[in-house]
Amino acid sequence: MSNWIVTSKDLYLLVKMLGGKVLIGITNPFPHYQEDELEKEWEKMFKKLNKMGLVDYIQGELKFEDQFIEAMWVLARSNLVAEIVTDHQEQSIFYFSDDRVIECLKENEMSYKVIQHPSPDYTMKQIILPRMLMGIEDRSVRLNDPLYIIPSDYHMYCERRALSNLSQISINNNVETDHLLVKQFNRSIQRKIHTNRLMMFYRNKLEWNIEGVHVLSSPSYNWTLRMVSKNGIEWLEAQQATGDKLVREIVGVLDRVKETDLVK
């Protein structure tokens, strides 16, 4: 199947043209544009797509290349979107339809490669799952207790390679700062090899919902960090994980989404 290189501006304008209300995973590139500025962007986009052989103007109508416009229809109408971020570097956004999945692989801050994949089930099992586990080795588990982490704090830990607020973690989890579980998680953050994230966005009627899991690997332990709600607060529930459990947690995100009948 064909692949195309487009910008976030192109994707946003095309989805808007097709009646899409929101483009999950890609920030609006025109937050402060006036109408005349948008008209210039439309013109530049159509000229570029024409040079790429993706659109033509025939007898007063725009004629798009079939596979390309079908891919854009998926982006505009998808009720299920998966985002993978590996090691805070590579980002891919997958837009699901009944019979295919369209991936937007981020090449830089503005550019995306648009890739067509077959069925949703194939894409999850053969593409998304292997990417989440790529380079991660099986590790044994020493403790089974969960550790509750604030999502924004986890991002900070990965950047700084340390738990920078031990006292707050202690309070949140009702443990001492030198508790073995806290020490082991801190050690894993310090020695982290991979930190991957899977987010699933799915819409029921007008409301978007989110399921997600992070995978943290280190020479000491592997961890899953599942998105949970506890006492009205969003947390990441961190637990040590064997290779089998890593697979179960990632597949579990899809299984919970499958209950909405959005994935076939």
mmCIF file of C-alpha atoms in Angstrom:
data_model
loop_
_atom_site.group_PDB
_atom_site.id
_atom_site.type_symbol
_atom_site.label_atom_id
_atom_site.label_comp_id
_atom_site.label_asym_id
_atom_site.label_seq_id
_atom_site.Cartn_x
_atom_site.Cartn_y
_atom_site.Cartn_z
ATOM 1 C CA MET A 1 0.000 0.000 0.000
ATOM 2 C CA SER A 2 1.087 3.605 -0.608
ATOM 3 C CA ASN A 3 2.711 5.815 2.029
ATOM 4 C CA TRP A 4 2.592 9.603 1.976
ATOM 5 C CA ILE A 5 4.573 12.360 3.730
ATOM 6 C CA VAL A 6 2.356 15.225 4.904
ATOM 7 C CA THR A 7 2.406 17.892 7.605
ATOM 8 C CA SER A 8 0.226 18.363 10.657
ATOM 9 C CA LYS A 9 -1.291 21.355 8.813
ATOM 10 C CA ASP A 10 -2.261 19.129 5.881
ATOM 11 C CA LEU A 11 -3.842 16.529 8.160
ATOM 12 C CA TYR A 12 -5.777 19.117 10.137
ATOM 13 C CA LEU A 13 -7.132 20.874 7.039
ATOM 14 C CA LEU A 14 -8.113 17.637 5.304
ATOM 15 C CA VAL A 15 -9.915 16.298 8.368
ATOM 16 C CA LYS A 16 -11.702 19.639 8.724
ATOM 17 C CA MET A 17 -12.707 19.504 5.034
ATOM 18 C CA LEU A 18 -14.204 16.032 5.581
ATOM 19 C CA GLY A 19 -16.255 17.206 8.552
ATOM 20 C CA GLY A 20 -14.094 15.812 11.350
ATOM 21 C CA LYS A 21 -14.633 17.616 14.650
ATOM 22 C CA VAL A 22 -11.351 16.689 16.322
ATOM 23 C CA LEU A 23 -8.020 15.142 15.305
ATOM 24 C CA ILE A 24 -6.891 13.088 18.304
ATOM 25 C CA GLY A 25 -3.132 13.041 18.866
ATOM 26 C CA ILE A 26 -2.245 16.034 16.680
ATOM 27 C CA THR A 27 -2.354 19.562 18.079
ATOM 28 C CA ASN A 28 -4.286 22.208 16.164
ATOM 29 C CA PRO A 29 -1.569 23.977 14.113
ATOM 30 C CA PHE A 30 -3.778 27.062 13.602
ATOM 31 C CA PRO A 31 -4.895 28.090 17.104
ATOM 32 C CA HIS A 32 -4.778 31.847 16.429
ATOM 33 C CA TYR A 33 -5.261 32.060 12.648
ATOM 34 C CA GLN A 34 -7.734 34.469 11.058
ATOM 35 C CA GLU A 35 -9.992 33.278 8.221
ATOM 36 C CA ASP A 36 -7.884 34.912 5.489
ATOM 37 C CA GLU A 37 -4.761 33.217 6.847
ATOM 38 C CA LEU A 38 -6.508 29.833 6.736
ATOM 39 C CA GLU A 39 -7.519 30.424 3.109
ATOM 40 C CA LYS A 40 -3.844 30.870 2.214
ATOM 41 C CA GLU A 41 -3.023 27.608 4.002
ATOM 42 C CA TRP A 42 -5.767 25.778 2.057
ATOM 43 C CA GLU A 43 -4.310 27.108 -1.202
ATOM 44 C CA LYS A 44 -0.744 26.079 -0.309
ATOM 45 C CA MET A 45 -1.910 22.606 0.724
ATOM 46 C CA PHE A 46 -3.853 21.915 -2.481
ATOM 47 C CA LYS A 47 -0.919 23.094 -4.620
ATOM 48 C CA LYS A 48 1.432 20.755 -2.757
ATOM 49 C CA LEU A 49 -0.942 17.789 -2.962
ATOM 50 C CA ASN A 50 -1.396 18.457 -6.665
ATOM 51 C CA LYS A 51 2.382 18.228 -7.200
ATOM 52 C CA MET A 52 2.324 14.944 -5.261
ATOM 53 C CA GLY A 53 -0.350 13.595 -7.607
ATOM 54 C CA LEU A 54 -2.874 13.310 -4.777
ATOM 55 C CA VAL A 55 -5.451 15.871 -5.938
ATOM 56 C CA ASP A 56 -6.520 17.481 -9.199
ATOM 57 C CA TYR A 57 -9.086 20.111 -10.172
ATOM 58 C CA ILE A 58 -11.368 18.720 -12.876
ATOM 59 C CA GLN A 59 -14.449 20.482 -14.203
ATOM 60 C CA GLY A 60 -14.734 22.658 -11.134
ATOM 61 C CA GLU A 61 -14.341 19.802 -8.617
ATOM 62 C CA LEU A 62 -11.470 18.488 -6.522
ATOM 63 C CA LYS A 63 -10.561 14.899 -7.425
ATOM 64 C CA PHE A 64 -8.406 13.081 -4.869
ATOM 65 C CA GLU A 65 -6.333 9.938 -5.335
ATOM 66 C CA ASP A 66 -8.622 7.176 -4.038
ATOM 67 C CA GLN A 67 -6.386 5.498 -1.436
ATOM 68 C CA PHE A 68 -5.237 8.834 -0.042
ATOM 69 C CA ILE A 69 -8.695 10.318 0.478
ATOM 70 C CA GLU A 70 -9.943 7.016 1.933
ATOM 71 C CA ALA A 71 -7.126 7.211 4.486
ATOM 72 C CA MET A 72 -8.133 10.787 5.357
ATOM 73 C CA TRP A 73 -11.744 9.638 5.809
ATOM 74 C CA VAL A 74 -10.519 7.179 8.450
ATOM 75 C CA LEU A 75 -8.775 10.012 10.341
ATOM 76 C CA ALA A 76 -11.894 12.179 10.154
ATOM 77 C CA ARG A 77 -14.353 9.489 11.283
ATOM 78 C CA SER A 78 -12.380 7.222 13.621
ATOM 79 C CA ASN A 79 -13.912 6.518 17.024
ATOM 80 C CA LEU A 80 -10.796 4.682 18.205
ATOM 81 C CA VAL A 81 -7.251 6.063 18.224
ATOM 82 C CA ALA A 82 -4.087 4.507 19.652
ATOM 83 C CA GLU A 83 -0.937 6.467 20.390
ATOM 84 C CA ILE A 84 2.454 4.831 20.974
ATOM 85 C CA VAL A 85 5.455 6.780 22.244
ATOM 86 C CA THR A 86 8.712 4.843 22.578
ATOM 87 C CA ASP A 87 11.539 6.193 24.728
ATOM 88 C CA HIS A 88 10.055 9.730 24.578
ATOM 89 C CA GLN A 89 11.224 9.900 20.965
ATOM 90 C CA GLU A 90 9.237 7.998 18.335
ATOM 91 C CA GLN A 91 5.524 8.738 18.188
ATOM 92 C CA SER A 92 2.909 6.937 16.111
ATOM 93 C CA ILE A 93 -0.831 7.586 16.087
ATOM 94 C CA PHE A 94 -3.122 4.830 14.780
ATOM 95 C CA TYR A 95 -6.640 5.678 13.561
ATOM 96 C CA PHE A 96 -8.951 2.644 13.444
ATOM 97 C CA SER A 97 -11.872 1.864 11.144
ATOM 98 C CA ASP A 98 -13.756 -1.417 10.722
ATOM 99 C CA ASP A 99 -11.473 -2.823 8.021
ATOM 100 C CA ARG A 100 -8.182 -0.897 8.185
ATOM 101 C CA VAL A 101 -5.900 1.211 10.369
ATOM 102 C CA ILE A 102 -4.117 4.400 9.299
ATOM 103 C CA GLU A 103 -0.840 5.169 11.075
ATOM 104 C CA CYS A 104 0.614 8.676 11.268
ATOM 105 C CA LEU A 105 4.294 8.217 12.133
ATOM 106 C CA LYS A 106 5.845 11.461 13.363
ATOM 107 C CA GLU A 107 9.067 12.252 11.482
ATOM 108 C CA ASN A 108 9.695 15.678 13.050
ATOM 109 C CA GLU A 109 7.718 18.483 14.692
ATOM 110 C CA MET A 110 5.718 19.141 11.516
ATOM 111 C CA SER A 111 5.996 16.085 9.287
ATOM 112 C CA TYR A 112 4.146 12.747 9.388
ATOM 113 C CA LYS A 113 4.394 9.608 7.295
ATOM 114 C CA VAL A 114 0.911 8.225 6.623
ATOM 115 C CA ILE A 115 0.912 4.413 6.447
ATOM 116 C CA GLN A 116 -2.008 2.059 5.748
ATOM 117 C CA HIS A 117 -2.323 -1.178 7.741
ATOM 118 C CA PRO A 118 -4.818 -4.048 7.469
ATOM 119 C CA SER A 119 -7.452 -5.024 10.055
ATOM 120 C CA PRO A 120 -7.511 -3.592 13.601
ATOM 121 C CA ASP A 121 -6.861 -7.020 15.145
ATOM 122 C CA TYR A 122 -3.792 -7.579 12.937
ATOM 123 C CA THR A 123 -2.472 -4.083 13.683
ATOM 124 C CA MET A 124 -2.739 -4.545 17.443
ATOM 125 C CA LYS A 125 -1.131 -8.001 17.508
ATOM 126 C CA GLN A 126 1.482 -7.665 14.750
ATOM 127 C CA ILE A 127 2.443 -3.991 14.913
ATOM 128 C CA ILE A 128 1.484 -2.230 18.151
ATOM 129 C CA LEU A 129 2.293 -5.051 20.608
ATOM 130 C CA PRO A 130 5.766 -5.798 19.134
ATOM 131 C CA ARG A 131 6.674 -2.093 19.150
ATOM 132 C CA MET A 132 5.714 -1.767 22.802
ATOM 133 C CA LEU A 133 7.933 -4.748 23.672
ATOM 134 C CA MET A 134 10.837 -4.132 21.281
ATOM 135 C CA GLY A 135 14.209 -4.510 23.029
ATOM 136 C CA ILE A 136 12.659 -5.431 26.395
ATOM 137 C CA GLU A 137 13.986 -8.575 28.102
ATOM 138 C CA ASP A 138 12.137 -10.778 30.554
ATOM 139 C CA ARG A 139 12.834 -10.034 34.241
ATOM 140 C CA SER A 140 11.847 -11.764 37.449
ATOM 141 C CA VAL A 141 9.547 -10.164 40.007
ATOM 142 C CA ARG A 142 10.521 -9.655 43.634
ATOM 143 C CA LEU A 143 7.535 -7.702 44.974
ATOM 144 C CA ASN A 144 3.905 -7.800 43.819
ATOM 145 C CA ASP A 145 2.652 -4.715 45.660
ATOM 146 C CA PRO A 146 1.491 -1.695 43.621
ATOM 147 C CA LEU A 147 3.011 1.758 43.895
ATOM 148 C CA TYR A 148 0.771 4.699 42.973
ATOM 149 C CA ILE A 149 2.418 7.477 40.985
ATOM 150 C CA ILE A 150 1.041 10.795 39.710
ATOM 151 C CA PRO A 151 1.243 10.687 35.868
ATOM 152 C CA SER A 152 2.986 14.060 35.486
ATOM 153 C CA ASP A 153 5.514 13.028 38.155
ATOM 154 C CA TYR A 154 6.374 9.866 36.230
ATOM 155 C CA HIS A 155 7.342 11.905 33.174
ATOM 156 C CA MET A 156 9.560 14.043 35.410
ATOM 157 C CA TYR A 157 11.189 10.952 36.973
ATOM 158 C CA CYS A 158 12.074 9.585 33.537
ATOM 159 C CA GLU A 159 13.602 12.898 32.497
ATOM 160 C CA ARG A 160 15.641 13.296 35.703
ATOM 161 C CA ARG A 161 16.303 9.571 36.191
ATOM 162 C CA ALA A 162 15.362 9.818 39.866
ATOM 163 C CA LEU A 163 12.376 10.038 42.208
ATOM 164 C CA SER A 164 12.580 13.709 43.151
ATOM 165 C CA ASN A 165 9.716 13.792 45.699
ATOM 166 C CA LEU A 166 10.178 10.738 47.919
ATOM 167 C CA SER A 167 8.252 12.264 50.807
ATOM 168 C CA GLN A 168 5.171 12.797 48.622
ATOM 169 C CA ILE A 169 5.387 9.232 47.266
ATOM 170 C CA SER A 170 5.611 8.030 50.866
ATOM 171 C CA ILE A 171 2.457 9.953 51.823
ATOM 172 C CA ASN A 172 0.540 8.890 48.712
ATOM 173 C CA ASN A 173 1.293 5.212 49.316
ATOM 174 C CA ASN A 174 1.333 5.179 53.125
ATOM 175 C CA VAL A 175 4.852 3.733 53.266
ATOM 176 C CA GLU A 176 8.243 4.883 54.529
ATOM 177 C CA THR A 177 10.561 6.652 52.100
ATOM 178 C CA ASP A 178 13.066 3.804 52.463
ATOM 179 C CA HIS A 179 10.468 1.101 51.765
ATOM 180 C CA LEU A 180 11.914 -1.631 49.539
ATOM 181 C CA LEU A 181 9.276 -1.105 46.839
ATOM 182 C CA VAL A 182 10.136 2.593 46.596
ATOM 183 C CA LYS A 183 13.856 1.798 46.486
ATOM 184 C CA GLN A 184 13.402 -0.745 43.722
ATOM 185 C CA PHE A 185 11.266 1.584 41.633
ATOM 186 C CA ASN A 186 13.778 4.398 42.098
ATOM 187 C CA ARG A 187 16.607 2.088 41.080
ATOM 188 C CA SER A 188 14.726 1.069 37.955
ATOM 189 C CA ILE A 189 14.146 4.727 37.040
ATOM 190 C CA GLN A 190 17.851 5.463 37.517
ATOM 191 C CA ARG A 191 18.837 2.527 35.289
ATOM 192 C CA LYS A 192 15.961 2.722 32.806
ATOM 193 C CA ILE A 193 16.556 1.298 29.335
ATOM 194 C CA HIS A 194 13.153 1.751 27.696
ATOM 195 C CA THR A 195 10.029 3.617 28.670
ATOM 196 C CA ASN A 196 7.127 3.095 26.256
ATOM 197 C CA ARG A 197 3.551 4.321 26.390
ATOM 198 C CA LEU A 198 0.308 3.100 24.848
ATOM 199 C CA MET A 199 -2.768 5.320 25.017
ATOM 200 C CA MET A 200 -6.154 4.284 23.625
ATOM 201 C CA PHE A 201 -8.736 7.009 22.978
ATOM 202 C CA TYR A 202 -12.262 5.787 22.229
ATOM 203 C CA ARG A 203 -15.526 7.617 21.761
ATOM 204 C CA ASN A 204 -18.958 6.578 22.992
ATOM 205 C CA LYS A 205 -21.504 8.939 21.442
ATOM 206 C CA LEU A 206 -20.000 12.411 22.095
ATOM 207 C CA GLU A 207 -17.635 11.519 24.952
ATOM 208 C CA TRP A 208 -14.001 10.475 24.537
ATOM 209 C CA ASN A 209 -12.538 8.017 27.053
ATOM 210 C CA ILE A 210 -8.937 6.968 27.677
ATOM 211 C CA GLU A 211 -7.187 3.703 28.555
ATOM 212 C CA GLY A 212 -3.434 3.512 28.851
ATOM 213 C CA VAL A 213 -0.336 1.759 30.105
ATOM 214 C CA HIS A 214 3.376 2.560 30.350
ATOM 215 C CA VAL A 215 6.155 -0.033 30.223
ATOM 216 C CA LEU A 216 9.409 0.710 32.068
ATOM 217 C CA SER A 217 12.369 -1.611 31.570
ATOM 218 C CA SER A 218 15.699 -1.671 33.409
ATOM 219 C CA PRO A 219 18.443 -4.214 34.175
ATOM 220 C CA SER A 220 16.818 -4.660 37.608
ATOM 221 C CA TYR A 221 13.072 -4.972 36.996
ATOM 222 C CA ASN A 222 10.417 -4.333 34.381
ATOM 223 C CA TRP A 223 7.323 -2.402 35.423
ATOM 224 C CA THR A 224 3.881 -1.784 34.041
ATOM 225 C CA LEU A 225 2.201 1.495 34.961
ATOM 226 C CA ARG A 226 -1.521 1.256 34.289
ATOM 227 C CA MET A 227 -3.840 4.260 34.239
ATOM 228 C CA VAL A 228 -6.339 3.919 37.112
ATOM 229 C CA SER A 229 -8.729 6.138 39.041
ATOM 230 C CA LYS A 230 -8.441 6.014 42.850
ATOM 231 C CA ASN A 231 -10.331 8.261 45.259
ATOM 232 C CA GLY A 232 -11.321 10.469 42.337
ATOM 233 C CA ILE A 233 -7.693 11.008 41.282
ATOM 234 C CA GLU A 234 -5.922 9.703 38.159
ATOM 235 C CA TRP A 235 -2.886 7.575 39.009
ATOM 236 C CA LEU A 236 -0.376 5.282 37.388
ATOM 237 C CA GLU A 237 -0.440 1.955 39.226
ATOM 238 C CA ALA A 238 3.161 0.704 38.999
ATOM 239 C CA GLN A 239 3.907 -2.995 39.446
ATOM 240 C CA GLN A 240 6.876 -5.198 38.711
ATOM 241 C CA ALA A 241 6.196 -7.440 35.728
ATOM 242 C CA THR A 242 7.535 -10.551 34.047
ATOM 243 C CA GLY A 243 7.508 -10.713 30.259
ATOM 244 C CA ASP A 244 4.173 -12.530 30.330
ATOM 245 C CA LYS A 245 2.615 -9.859 32.474
ATOM 246 C CA LEU A 246 3.886 -7.106 30.179
ATOM 247 C CA VAL A 247 2.033 -8.775 27.317
ATOM 248 C CA ARG A 248 -1.126 -9.259 29.417
ATOM 249 C CA GLU A 249 -1.176 -5.617 30.495
ATOM 250 C CA ILE A 250 -0.768 -4.282 26.966
ATOM 251 C CA VAL A 251 -3.349 -6.684 25.536
ATOM 252 C CA GLY A 252 -5.583 -5.868 28.515
ATOM 253 C CA VAL A 253 -5.817 -2.258 27.355
ATOM 254 C CA LEU A 254 -7.207 -3.464 24.031
ATOM 255 C CA ASP A 255 -9.507 -5.981 25.700
ATOM 256 C CA ARG A 256 -11.090 -3.261 27.804
ATOM 257 C CA VAL A 257 -11.592 -1.129 24.716
ATOM 258 C CA LYS A 258 -13.045 -4.133 22.844
ATOM 259 C CA GLU A 259 -15.894 -4.157 25.339
ATOM 260 C CA THR A 260 -17.125 -0.970 23.658
ATOM 261 C CA ASP A 261 -17.487 -2.901 20.335
ATOM 262 C CA LEU A 262 -15.170 -0.429 18.567
ATOM 263 C CA VAL A 263 -12.541 -3.083 17.720
ATOM 264 C CA LYS A 264 -13.392 -6.113 15.581
#
